[in-house]
PDB file of N, CA and C in Angstrom:
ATOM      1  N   UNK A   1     -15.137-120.286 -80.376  1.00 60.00           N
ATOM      2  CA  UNK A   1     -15.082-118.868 -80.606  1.00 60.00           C
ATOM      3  C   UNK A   1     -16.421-118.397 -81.165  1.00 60.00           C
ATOM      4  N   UNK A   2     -16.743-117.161 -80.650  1.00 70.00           N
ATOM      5  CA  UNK A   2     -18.189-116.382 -81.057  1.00 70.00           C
ATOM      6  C   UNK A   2     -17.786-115.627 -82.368  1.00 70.00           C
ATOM      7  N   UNK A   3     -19.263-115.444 -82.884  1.00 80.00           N
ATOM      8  CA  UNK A   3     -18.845-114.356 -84.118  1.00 80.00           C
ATOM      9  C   UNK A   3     -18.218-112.939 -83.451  1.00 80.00           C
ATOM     10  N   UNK A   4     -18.332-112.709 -82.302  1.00 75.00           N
ATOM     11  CA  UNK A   4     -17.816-111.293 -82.063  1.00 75.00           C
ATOM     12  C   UNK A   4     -15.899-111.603 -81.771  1.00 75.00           C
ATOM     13  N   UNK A   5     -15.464-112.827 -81.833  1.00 71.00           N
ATOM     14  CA  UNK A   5     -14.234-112.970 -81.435  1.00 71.00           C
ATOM     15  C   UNK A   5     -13.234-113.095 -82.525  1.00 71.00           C
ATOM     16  N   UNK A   6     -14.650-113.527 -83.782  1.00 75.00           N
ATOM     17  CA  UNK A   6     -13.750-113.923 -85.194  1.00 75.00           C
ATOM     18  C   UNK A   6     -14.057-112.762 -85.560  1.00 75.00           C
ATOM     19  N   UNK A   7     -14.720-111.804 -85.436  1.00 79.00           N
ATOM     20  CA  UNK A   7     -14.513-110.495 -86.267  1.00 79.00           C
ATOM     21  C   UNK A   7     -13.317-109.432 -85.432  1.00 79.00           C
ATOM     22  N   UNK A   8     -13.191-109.350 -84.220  1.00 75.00           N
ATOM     23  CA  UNK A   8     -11.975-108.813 -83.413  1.00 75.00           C
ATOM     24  C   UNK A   8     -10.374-109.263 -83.970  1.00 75.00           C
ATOM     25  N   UNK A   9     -10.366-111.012 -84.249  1.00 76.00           N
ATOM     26  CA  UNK A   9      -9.483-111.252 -84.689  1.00 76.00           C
ATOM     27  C   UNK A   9      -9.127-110.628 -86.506  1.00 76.00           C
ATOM     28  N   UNK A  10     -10.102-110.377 -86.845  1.00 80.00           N
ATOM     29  CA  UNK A  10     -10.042-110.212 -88.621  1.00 80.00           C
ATOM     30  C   UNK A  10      -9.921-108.816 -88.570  1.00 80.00           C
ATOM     31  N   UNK A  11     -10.419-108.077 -87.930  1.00 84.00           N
ATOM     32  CA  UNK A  11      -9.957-106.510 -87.466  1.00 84.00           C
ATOM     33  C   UNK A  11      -8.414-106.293 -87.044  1.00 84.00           C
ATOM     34  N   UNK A  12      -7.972-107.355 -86.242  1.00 80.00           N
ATOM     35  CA  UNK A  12      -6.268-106.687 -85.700  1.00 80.00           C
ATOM     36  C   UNK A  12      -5.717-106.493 -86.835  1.00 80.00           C
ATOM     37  N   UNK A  13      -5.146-105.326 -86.475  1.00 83.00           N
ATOM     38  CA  UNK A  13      -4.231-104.800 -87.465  1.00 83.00           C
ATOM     39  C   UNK A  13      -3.045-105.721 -87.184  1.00 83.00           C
ATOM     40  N   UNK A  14      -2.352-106.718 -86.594  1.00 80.00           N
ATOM     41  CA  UNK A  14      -1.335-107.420 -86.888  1.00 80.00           C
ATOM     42  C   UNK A  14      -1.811-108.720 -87.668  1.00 80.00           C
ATOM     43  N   UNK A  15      -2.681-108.614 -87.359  1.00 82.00           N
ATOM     44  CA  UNK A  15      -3.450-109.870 -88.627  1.00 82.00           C
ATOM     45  C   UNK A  15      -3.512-109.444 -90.035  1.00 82.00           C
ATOM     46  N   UNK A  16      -4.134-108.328 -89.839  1.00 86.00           N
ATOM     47  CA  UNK A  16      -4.487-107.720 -91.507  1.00 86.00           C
ATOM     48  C   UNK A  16      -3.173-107.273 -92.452  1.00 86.00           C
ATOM     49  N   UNK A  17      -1.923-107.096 -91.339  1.00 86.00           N
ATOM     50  CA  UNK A  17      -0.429-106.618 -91.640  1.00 86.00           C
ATOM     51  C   UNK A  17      -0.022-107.660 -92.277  1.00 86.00           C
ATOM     52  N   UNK A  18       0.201-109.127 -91.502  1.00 85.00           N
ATOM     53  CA  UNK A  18       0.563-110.588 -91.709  1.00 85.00           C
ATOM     54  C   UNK A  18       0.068-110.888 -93.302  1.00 85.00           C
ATOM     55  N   UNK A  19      -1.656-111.033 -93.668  1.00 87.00           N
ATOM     56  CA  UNK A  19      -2.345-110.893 -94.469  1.00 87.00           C
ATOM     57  C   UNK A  19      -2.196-110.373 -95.553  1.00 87.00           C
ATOM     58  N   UNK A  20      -1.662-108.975 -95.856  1.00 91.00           N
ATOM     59  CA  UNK A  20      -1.195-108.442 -96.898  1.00 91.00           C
ATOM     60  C   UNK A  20      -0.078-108.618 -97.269  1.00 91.00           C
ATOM     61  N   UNK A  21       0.414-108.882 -96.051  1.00 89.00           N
ATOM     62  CA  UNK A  21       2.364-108.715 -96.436  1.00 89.00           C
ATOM     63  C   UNK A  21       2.420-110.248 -97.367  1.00 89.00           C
ATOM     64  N   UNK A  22       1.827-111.481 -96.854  1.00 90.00           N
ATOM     65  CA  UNK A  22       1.603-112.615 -97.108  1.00 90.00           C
ATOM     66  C   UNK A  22       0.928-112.709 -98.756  1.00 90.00           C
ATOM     67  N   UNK A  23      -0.011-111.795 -98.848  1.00 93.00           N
ATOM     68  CA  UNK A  23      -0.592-112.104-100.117  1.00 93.00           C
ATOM     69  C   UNK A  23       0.344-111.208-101.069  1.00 93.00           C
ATOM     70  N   UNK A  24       0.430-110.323-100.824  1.00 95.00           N
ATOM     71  CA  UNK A  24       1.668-109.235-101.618  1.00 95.00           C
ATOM     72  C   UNK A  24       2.629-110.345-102.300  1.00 95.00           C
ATOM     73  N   UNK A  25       3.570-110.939-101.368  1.00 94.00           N
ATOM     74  CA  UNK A  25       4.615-111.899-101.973  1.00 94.00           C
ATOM     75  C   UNK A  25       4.035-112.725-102.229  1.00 94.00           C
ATOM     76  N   UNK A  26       2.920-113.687-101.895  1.00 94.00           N
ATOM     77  CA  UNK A  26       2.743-114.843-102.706  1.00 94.00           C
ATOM     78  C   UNK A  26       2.446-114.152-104.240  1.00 94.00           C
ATOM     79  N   UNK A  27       1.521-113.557-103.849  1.00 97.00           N
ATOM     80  CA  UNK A  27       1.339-113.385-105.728  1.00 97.00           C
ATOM     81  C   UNK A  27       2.587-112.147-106.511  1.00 97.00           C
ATOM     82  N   UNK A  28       3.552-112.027-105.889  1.00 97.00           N
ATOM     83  CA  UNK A  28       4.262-111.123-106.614  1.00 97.00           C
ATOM     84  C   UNK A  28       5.170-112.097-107.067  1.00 97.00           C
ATOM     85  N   UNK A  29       5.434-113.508-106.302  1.00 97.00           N
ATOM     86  CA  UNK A  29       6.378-114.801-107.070  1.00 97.00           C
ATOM     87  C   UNK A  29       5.659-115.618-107.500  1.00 97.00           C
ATOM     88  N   UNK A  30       3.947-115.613-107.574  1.00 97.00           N
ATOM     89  CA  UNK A  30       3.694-116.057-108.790  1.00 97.00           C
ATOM     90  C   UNK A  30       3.495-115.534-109.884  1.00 97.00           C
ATOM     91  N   UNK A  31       3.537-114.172-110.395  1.00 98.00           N
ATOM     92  CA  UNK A  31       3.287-113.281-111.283  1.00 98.00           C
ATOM     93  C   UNK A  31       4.965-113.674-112.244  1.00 98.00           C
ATOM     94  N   UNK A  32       5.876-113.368-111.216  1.00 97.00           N
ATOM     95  CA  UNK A  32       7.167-114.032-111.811  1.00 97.00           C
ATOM     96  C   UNK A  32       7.094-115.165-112.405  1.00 97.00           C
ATOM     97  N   UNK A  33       7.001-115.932-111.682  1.00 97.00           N
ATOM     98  CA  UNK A  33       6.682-117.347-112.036  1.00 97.00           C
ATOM     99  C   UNK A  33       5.687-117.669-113.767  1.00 97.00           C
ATOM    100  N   UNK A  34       4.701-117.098-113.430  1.00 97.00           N
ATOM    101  CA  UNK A  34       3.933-116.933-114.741  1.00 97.00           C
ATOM    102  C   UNK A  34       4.432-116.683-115.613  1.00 97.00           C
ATOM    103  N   UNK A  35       4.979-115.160-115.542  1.00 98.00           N
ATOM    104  CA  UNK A  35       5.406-114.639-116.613  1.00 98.00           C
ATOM    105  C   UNK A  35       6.555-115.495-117.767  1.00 98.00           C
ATOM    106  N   UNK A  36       7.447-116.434-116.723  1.00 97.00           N
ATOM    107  CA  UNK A  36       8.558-116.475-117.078  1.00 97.00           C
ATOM    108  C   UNK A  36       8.259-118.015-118.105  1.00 97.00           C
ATOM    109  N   UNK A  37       7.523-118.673-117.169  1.00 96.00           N
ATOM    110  CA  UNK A  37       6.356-120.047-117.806  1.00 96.00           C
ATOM    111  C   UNK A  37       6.100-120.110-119.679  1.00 96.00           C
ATOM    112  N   UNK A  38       4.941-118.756-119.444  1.00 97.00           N
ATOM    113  CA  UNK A  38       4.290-118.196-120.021  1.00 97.00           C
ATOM    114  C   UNK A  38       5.094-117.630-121.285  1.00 97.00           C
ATOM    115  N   UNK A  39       6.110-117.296-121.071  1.00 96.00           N
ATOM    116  CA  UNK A  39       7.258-116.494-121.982  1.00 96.00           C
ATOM    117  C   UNK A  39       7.676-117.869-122.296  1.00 96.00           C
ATOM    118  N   UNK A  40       7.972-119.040-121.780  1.00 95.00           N
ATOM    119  CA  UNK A  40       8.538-120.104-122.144  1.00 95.00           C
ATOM    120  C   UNK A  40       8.036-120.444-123.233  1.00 95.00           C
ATOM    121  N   UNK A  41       6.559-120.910-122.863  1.00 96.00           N
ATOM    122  CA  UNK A  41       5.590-122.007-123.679  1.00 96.00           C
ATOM    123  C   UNK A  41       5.689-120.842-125.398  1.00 96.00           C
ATOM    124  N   UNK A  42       4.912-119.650-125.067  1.00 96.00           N
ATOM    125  CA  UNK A  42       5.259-118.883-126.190  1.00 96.00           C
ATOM    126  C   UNK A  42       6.765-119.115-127.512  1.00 96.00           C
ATOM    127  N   UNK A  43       7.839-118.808-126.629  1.00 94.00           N
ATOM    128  CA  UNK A  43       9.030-119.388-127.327  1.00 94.00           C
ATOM    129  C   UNK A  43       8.784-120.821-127.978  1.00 94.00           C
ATOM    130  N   UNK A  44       8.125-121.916-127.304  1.00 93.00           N
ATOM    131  CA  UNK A  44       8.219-123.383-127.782  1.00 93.00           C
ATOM    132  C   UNK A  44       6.896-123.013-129.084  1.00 93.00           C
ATOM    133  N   UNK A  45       6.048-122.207-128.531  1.00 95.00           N
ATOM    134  CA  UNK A  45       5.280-122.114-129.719  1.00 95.00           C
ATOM    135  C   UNK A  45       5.282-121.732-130.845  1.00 95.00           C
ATOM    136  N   UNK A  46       6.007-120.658-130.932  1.00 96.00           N
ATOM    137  CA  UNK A  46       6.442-119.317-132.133  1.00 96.00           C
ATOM    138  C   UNK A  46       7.518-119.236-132.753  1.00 96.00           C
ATOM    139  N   UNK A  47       8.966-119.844-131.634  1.00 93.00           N
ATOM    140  CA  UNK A  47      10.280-119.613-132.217  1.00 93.00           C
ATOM    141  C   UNK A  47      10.928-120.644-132.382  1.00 93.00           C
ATOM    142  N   UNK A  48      10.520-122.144-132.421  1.00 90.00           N
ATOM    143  CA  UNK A  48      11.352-123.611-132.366  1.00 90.00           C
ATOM    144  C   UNK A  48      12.520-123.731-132.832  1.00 90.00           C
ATOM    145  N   UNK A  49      12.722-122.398-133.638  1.00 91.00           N
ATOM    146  CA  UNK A  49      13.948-122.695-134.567  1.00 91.00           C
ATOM    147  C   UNK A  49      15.043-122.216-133.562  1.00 91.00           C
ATOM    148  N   UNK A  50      15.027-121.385-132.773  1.00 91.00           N
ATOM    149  CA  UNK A  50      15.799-121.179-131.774  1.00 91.00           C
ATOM    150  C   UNK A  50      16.142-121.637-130.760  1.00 91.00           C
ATOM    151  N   UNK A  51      14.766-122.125-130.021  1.00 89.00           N
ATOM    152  CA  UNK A  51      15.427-123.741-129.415  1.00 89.00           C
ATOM    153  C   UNK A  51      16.096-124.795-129.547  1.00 89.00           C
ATOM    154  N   UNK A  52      15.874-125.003-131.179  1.00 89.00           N
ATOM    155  CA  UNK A  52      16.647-126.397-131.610  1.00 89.00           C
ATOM    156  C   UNK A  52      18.143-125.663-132.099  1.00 89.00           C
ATOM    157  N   UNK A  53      18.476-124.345-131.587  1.00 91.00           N
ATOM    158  CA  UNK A  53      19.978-124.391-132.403  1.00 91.00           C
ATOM    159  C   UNK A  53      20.385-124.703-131.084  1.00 91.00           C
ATOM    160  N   UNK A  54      21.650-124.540-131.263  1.00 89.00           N
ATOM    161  CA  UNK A  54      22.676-124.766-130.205  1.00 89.00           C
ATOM    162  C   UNK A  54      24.380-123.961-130.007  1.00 89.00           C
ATOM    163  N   UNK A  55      24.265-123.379-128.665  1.00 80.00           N
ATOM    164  CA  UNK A  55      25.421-122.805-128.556  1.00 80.00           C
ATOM    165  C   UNK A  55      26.657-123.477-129.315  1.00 80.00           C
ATOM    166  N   UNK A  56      27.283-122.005-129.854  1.00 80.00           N
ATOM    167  CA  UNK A  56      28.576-122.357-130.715  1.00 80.00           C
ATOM    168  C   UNK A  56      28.811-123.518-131.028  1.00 80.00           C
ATOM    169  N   UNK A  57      27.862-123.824-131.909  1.00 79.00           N
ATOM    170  CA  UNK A  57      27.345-125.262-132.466  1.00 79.00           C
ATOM    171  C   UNK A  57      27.881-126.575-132.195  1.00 79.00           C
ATOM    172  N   UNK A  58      27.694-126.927-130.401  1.00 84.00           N
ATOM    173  CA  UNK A  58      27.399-127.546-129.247  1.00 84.00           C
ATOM    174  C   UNK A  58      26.588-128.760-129.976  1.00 84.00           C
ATOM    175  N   UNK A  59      26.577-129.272-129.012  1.00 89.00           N
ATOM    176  CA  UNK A  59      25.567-130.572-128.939  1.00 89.00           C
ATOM    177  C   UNK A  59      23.868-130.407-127.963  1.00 89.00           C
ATOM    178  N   UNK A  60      24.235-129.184-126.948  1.00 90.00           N
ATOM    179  CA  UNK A  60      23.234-128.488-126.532  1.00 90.00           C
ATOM    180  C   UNK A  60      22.274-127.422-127.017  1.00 90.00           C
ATOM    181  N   UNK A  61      20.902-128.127-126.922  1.00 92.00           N
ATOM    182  CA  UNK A  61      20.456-126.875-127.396  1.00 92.00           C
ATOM    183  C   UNK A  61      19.834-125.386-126.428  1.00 92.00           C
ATOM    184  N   UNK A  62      18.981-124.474-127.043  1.00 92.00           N
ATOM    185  CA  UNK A  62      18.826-123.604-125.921  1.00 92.00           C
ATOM    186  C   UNK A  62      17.796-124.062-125.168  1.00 92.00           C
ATOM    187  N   UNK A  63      16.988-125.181-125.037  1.00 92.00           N
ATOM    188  CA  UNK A  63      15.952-125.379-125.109  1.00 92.00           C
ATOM    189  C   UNK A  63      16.054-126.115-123.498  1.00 92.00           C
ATOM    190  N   UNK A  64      17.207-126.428-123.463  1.00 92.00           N
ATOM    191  CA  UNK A  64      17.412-127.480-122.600  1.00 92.00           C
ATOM    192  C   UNK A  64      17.719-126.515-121.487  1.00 92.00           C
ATOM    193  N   UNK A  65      18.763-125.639-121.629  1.00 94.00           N
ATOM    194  CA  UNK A  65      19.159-125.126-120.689  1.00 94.00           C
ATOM    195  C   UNK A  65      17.975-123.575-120.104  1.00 94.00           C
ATOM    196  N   UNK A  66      17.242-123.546-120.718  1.00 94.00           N
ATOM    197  CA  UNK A  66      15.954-122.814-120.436  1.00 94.00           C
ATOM    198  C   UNK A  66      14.383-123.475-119.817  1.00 94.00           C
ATOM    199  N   UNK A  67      14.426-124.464-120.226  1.00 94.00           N
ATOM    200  CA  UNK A  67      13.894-125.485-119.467  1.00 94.00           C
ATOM    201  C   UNK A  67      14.301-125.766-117.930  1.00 94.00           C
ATOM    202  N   UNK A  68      15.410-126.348-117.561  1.00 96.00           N
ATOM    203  CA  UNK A  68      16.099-126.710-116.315  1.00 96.00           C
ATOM    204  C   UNK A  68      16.328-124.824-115.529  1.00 96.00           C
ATOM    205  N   UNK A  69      16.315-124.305-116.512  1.00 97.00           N
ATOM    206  CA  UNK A  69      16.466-122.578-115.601  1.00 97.00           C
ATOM    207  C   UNK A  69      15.316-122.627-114.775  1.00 97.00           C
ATOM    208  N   UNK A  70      13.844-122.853-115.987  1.00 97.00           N
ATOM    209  CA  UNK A  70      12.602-122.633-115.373  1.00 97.00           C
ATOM    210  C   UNK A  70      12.007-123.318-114.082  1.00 97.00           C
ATOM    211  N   UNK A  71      12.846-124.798-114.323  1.00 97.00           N
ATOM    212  CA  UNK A  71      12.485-125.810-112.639  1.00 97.00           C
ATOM    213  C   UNK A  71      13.716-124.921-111.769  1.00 97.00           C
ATOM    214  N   UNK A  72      14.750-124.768-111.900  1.00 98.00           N
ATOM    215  CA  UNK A  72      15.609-123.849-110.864  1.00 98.00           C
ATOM    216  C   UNK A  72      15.131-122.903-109.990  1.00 98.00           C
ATOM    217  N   UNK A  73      14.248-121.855-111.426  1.00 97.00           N
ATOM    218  CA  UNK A  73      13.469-120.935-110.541  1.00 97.00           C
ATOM    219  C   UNK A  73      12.796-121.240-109.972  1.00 97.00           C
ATOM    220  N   UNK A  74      11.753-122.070-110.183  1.00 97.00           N
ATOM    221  CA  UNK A  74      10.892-122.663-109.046  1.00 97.00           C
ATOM    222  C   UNK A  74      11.346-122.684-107.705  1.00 97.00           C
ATOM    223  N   UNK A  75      12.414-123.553-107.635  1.00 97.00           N
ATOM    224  CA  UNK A  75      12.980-124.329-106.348  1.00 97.00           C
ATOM    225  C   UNK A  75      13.405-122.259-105.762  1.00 97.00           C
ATOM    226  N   UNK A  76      14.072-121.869-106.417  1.00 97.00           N
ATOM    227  CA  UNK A  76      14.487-120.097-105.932  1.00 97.00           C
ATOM    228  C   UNK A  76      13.551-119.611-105.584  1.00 97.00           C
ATOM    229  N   UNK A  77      12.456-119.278-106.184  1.00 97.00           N
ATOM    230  CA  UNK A  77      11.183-118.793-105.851  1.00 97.00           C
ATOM    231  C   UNK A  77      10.600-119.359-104.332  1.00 97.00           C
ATOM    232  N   UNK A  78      10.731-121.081-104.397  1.00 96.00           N
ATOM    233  CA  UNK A  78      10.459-121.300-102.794  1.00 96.00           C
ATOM    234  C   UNK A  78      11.588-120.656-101.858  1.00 96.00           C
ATOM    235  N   UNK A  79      12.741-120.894-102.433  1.00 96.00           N
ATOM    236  CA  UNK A  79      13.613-120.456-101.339  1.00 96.00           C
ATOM    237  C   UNK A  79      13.480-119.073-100.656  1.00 96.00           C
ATOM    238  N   UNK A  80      12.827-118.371-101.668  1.00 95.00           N
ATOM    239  CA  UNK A  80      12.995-116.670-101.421  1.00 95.00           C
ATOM    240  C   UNK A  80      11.836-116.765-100.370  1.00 95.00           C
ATOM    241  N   UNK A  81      10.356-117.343-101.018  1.00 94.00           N
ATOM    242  CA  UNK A  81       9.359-117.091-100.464  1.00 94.00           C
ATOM    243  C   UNK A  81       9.311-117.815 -98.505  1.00 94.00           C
ATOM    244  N   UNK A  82      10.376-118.833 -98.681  1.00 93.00           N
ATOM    245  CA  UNK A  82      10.570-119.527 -96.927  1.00 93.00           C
ATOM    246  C   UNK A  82      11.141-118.355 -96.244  1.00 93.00           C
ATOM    247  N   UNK A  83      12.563-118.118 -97.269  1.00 93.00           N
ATOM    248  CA  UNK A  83      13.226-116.907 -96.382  1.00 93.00           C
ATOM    249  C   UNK A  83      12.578-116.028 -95.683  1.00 93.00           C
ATOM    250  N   UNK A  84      11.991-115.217 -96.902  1.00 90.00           N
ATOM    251  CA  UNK A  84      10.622-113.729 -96.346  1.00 90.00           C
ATOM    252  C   UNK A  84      10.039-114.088 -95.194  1.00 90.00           C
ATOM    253  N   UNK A  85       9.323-115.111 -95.671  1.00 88.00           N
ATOM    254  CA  UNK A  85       8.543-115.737 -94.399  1.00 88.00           C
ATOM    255  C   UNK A  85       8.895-116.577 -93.187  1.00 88.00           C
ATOM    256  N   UNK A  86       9.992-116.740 -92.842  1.00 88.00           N
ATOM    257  CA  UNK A  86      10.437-117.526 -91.610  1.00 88.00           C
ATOM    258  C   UNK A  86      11.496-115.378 -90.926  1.00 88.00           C
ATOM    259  N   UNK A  87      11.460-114.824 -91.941  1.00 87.00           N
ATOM    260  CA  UNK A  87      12.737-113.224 -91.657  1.00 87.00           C
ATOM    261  C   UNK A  87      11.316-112.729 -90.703  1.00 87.00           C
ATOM    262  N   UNK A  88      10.245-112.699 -91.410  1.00 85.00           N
ATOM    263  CA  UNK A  88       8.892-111.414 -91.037  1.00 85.00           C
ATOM    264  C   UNK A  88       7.526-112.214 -90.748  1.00 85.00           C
ATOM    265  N   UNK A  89       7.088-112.670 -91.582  1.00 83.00           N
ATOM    266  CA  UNK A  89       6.062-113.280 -91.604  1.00 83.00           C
ATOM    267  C   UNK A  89       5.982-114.059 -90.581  1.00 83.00           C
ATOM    268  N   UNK A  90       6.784-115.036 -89.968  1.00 83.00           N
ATOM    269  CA  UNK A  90       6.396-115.799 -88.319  1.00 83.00           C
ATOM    270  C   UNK A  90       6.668-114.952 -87.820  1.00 83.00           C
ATOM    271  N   UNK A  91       6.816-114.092 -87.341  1.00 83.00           N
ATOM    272  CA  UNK A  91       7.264-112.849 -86.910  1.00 83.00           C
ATOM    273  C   UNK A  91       5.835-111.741 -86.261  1.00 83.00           C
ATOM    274  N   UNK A  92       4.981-111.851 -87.191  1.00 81.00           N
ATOM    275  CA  UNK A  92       3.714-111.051 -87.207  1.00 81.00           C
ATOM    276  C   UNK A  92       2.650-111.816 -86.741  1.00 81.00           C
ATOM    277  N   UNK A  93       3.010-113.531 -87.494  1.00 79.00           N
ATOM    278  CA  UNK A  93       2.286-114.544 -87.070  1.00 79.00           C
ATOM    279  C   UNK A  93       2.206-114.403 -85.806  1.00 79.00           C
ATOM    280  N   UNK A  94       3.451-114.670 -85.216  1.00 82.00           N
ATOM    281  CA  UNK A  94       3.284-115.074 -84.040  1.00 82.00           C
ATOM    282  C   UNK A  94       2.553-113.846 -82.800  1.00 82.00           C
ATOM    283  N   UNK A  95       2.929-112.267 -82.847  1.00 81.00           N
ATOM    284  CA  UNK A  95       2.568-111.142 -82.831  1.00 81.00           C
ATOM    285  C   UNK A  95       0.840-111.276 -82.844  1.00 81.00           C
ATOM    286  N   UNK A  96       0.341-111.813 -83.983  1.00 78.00           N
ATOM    287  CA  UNK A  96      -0.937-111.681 -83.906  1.00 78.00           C
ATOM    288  C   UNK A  96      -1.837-113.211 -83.237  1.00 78.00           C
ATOM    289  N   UNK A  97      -0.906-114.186 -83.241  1.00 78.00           N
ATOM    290  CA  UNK A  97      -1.632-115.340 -82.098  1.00 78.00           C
ATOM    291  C   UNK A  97      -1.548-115.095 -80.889  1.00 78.00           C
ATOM    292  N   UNK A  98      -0.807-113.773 -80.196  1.00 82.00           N
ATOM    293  CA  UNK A  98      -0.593-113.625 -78.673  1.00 82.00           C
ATOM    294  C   UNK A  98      -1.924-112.817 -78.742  1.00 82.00           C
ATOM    295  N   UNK A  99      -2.526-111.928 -79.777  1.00 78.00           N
ATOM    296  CA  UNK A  99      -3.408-111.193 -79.375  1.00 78.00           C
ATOM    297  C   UNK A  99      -4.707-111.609 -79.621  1.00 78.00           C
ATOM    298  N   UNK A 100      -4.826-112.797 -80.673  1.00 75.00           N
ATOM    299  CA  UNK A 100      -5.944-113.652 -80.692  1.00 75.00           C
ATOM    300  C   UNK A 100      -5.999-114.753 -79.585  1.00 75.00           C
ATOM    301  N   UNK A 101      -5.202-115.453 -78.962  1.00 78.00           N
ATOM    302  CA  UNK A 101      -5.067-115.590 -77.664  1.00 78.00           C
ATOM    303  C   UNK A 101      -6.026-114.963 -76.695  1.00 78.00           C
ATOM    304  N   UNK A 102      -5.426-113.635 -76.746  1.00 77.00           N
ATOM    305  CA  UNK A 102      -5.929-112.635 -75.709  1.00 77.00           C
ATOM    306  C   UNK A 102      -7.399-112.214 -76.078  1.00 77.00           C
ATOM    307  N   UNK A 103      -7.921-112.060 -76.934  1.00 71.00           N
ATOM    308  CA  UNK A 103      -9.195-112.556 -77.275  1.00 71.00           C
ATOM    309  C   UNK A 103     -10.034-113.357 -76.909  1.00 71.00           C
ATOM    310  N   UNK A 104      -9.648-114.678 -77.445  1.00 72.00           N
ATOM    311  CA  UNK A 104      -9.774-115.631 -76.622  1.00 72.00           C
ATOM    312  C   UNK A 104     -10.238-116.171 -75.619  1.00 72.00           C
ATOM    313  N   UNK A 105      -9.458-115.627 -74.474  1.00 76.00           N
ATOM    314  CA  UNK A 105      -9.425-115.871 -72.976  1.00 76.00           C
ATOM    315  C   UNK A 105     -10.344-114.691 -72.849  1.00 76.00           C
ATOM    316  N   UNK A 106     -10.783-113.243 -73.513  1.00 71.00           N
ATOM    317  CA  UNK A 106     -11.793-112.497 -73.068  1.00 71.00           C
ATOM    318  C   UNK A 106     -12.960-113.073 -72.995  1.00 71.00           C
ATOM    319  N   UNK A 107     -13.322-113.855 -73.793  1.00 61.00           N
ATOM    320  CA  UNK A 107     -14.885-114.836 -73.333  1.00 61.00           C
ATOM    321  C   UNK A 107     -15.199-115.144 -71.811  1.00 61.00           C
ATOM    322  N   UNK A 108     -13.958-115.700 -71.283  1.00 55.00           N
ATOM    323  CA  UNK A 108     -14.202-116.027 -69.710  1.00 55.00           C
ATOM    324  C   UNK A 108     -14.514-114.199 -69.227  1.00 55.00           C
ATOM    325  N   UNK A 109     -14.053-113.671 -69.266  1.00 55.00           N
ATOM    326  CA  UNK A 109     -14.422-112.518 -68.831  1.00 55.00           C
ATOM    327  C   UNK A 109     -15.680-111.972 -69.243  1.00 55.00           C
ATOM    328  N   UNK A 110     -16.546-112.125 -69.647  1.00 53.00           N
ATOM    329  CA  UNK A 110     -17.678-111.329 -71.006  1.00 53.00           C
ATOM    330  C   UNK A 110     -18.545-112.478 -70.522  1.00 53.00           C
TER     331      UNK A 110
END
């Protein structure tokens, strides 16, 4: 591919659609993700005394079950982010490889 074929492709608007829609959700479930991390480590830092109690004075503390939330979300966070992207995102993908394709094959012509 020529520089005039990689700038045609970086111009389609079904590329640049794919592109945003793509970066939009990645970083809008890692911003979640952060936050929720981030809010964690804080709690382990500032409030220990609340971690180490335990529901209706259980053998569990909160610490545990906020912990295992935070790997949960993770695994949710992928799930959401496959969903989106196998619902729309291959969707546009694929939309914008028929027209970089077609690009493409304009070299033989040119």
């Amino acid at each position: 591919m020529d520089e005039r074929q990689v700038e045609q492709i970086l111009q389609n608007p079904k590329f640049k659609e794919m592109v945003a829609k793509k970066s939009k959700l990645s970083w809008t479930l890692t911003a979640i993700m952060l936050f929720v991390y981030v809010g964690f480590m804080l709690l382990v830092g500032y409030n220990k005394a609340f971690l180490k109690s335990s529901f209706d004075g259980g053998v569990i503390t909160w610490g545990i079950p906020l912990g295992l939330g935070i790997i949960v979300l993770s695994f949710v966070l992928c799930g959401v982010y496959s969903f989106i992207a196998n619902r729309s995102l291959d969707q546009l993908n694929a939309e914008a490889m028929k027209e970089v394709e077609a690009i493409a094959h304009e070299k033989g012509n040119h």
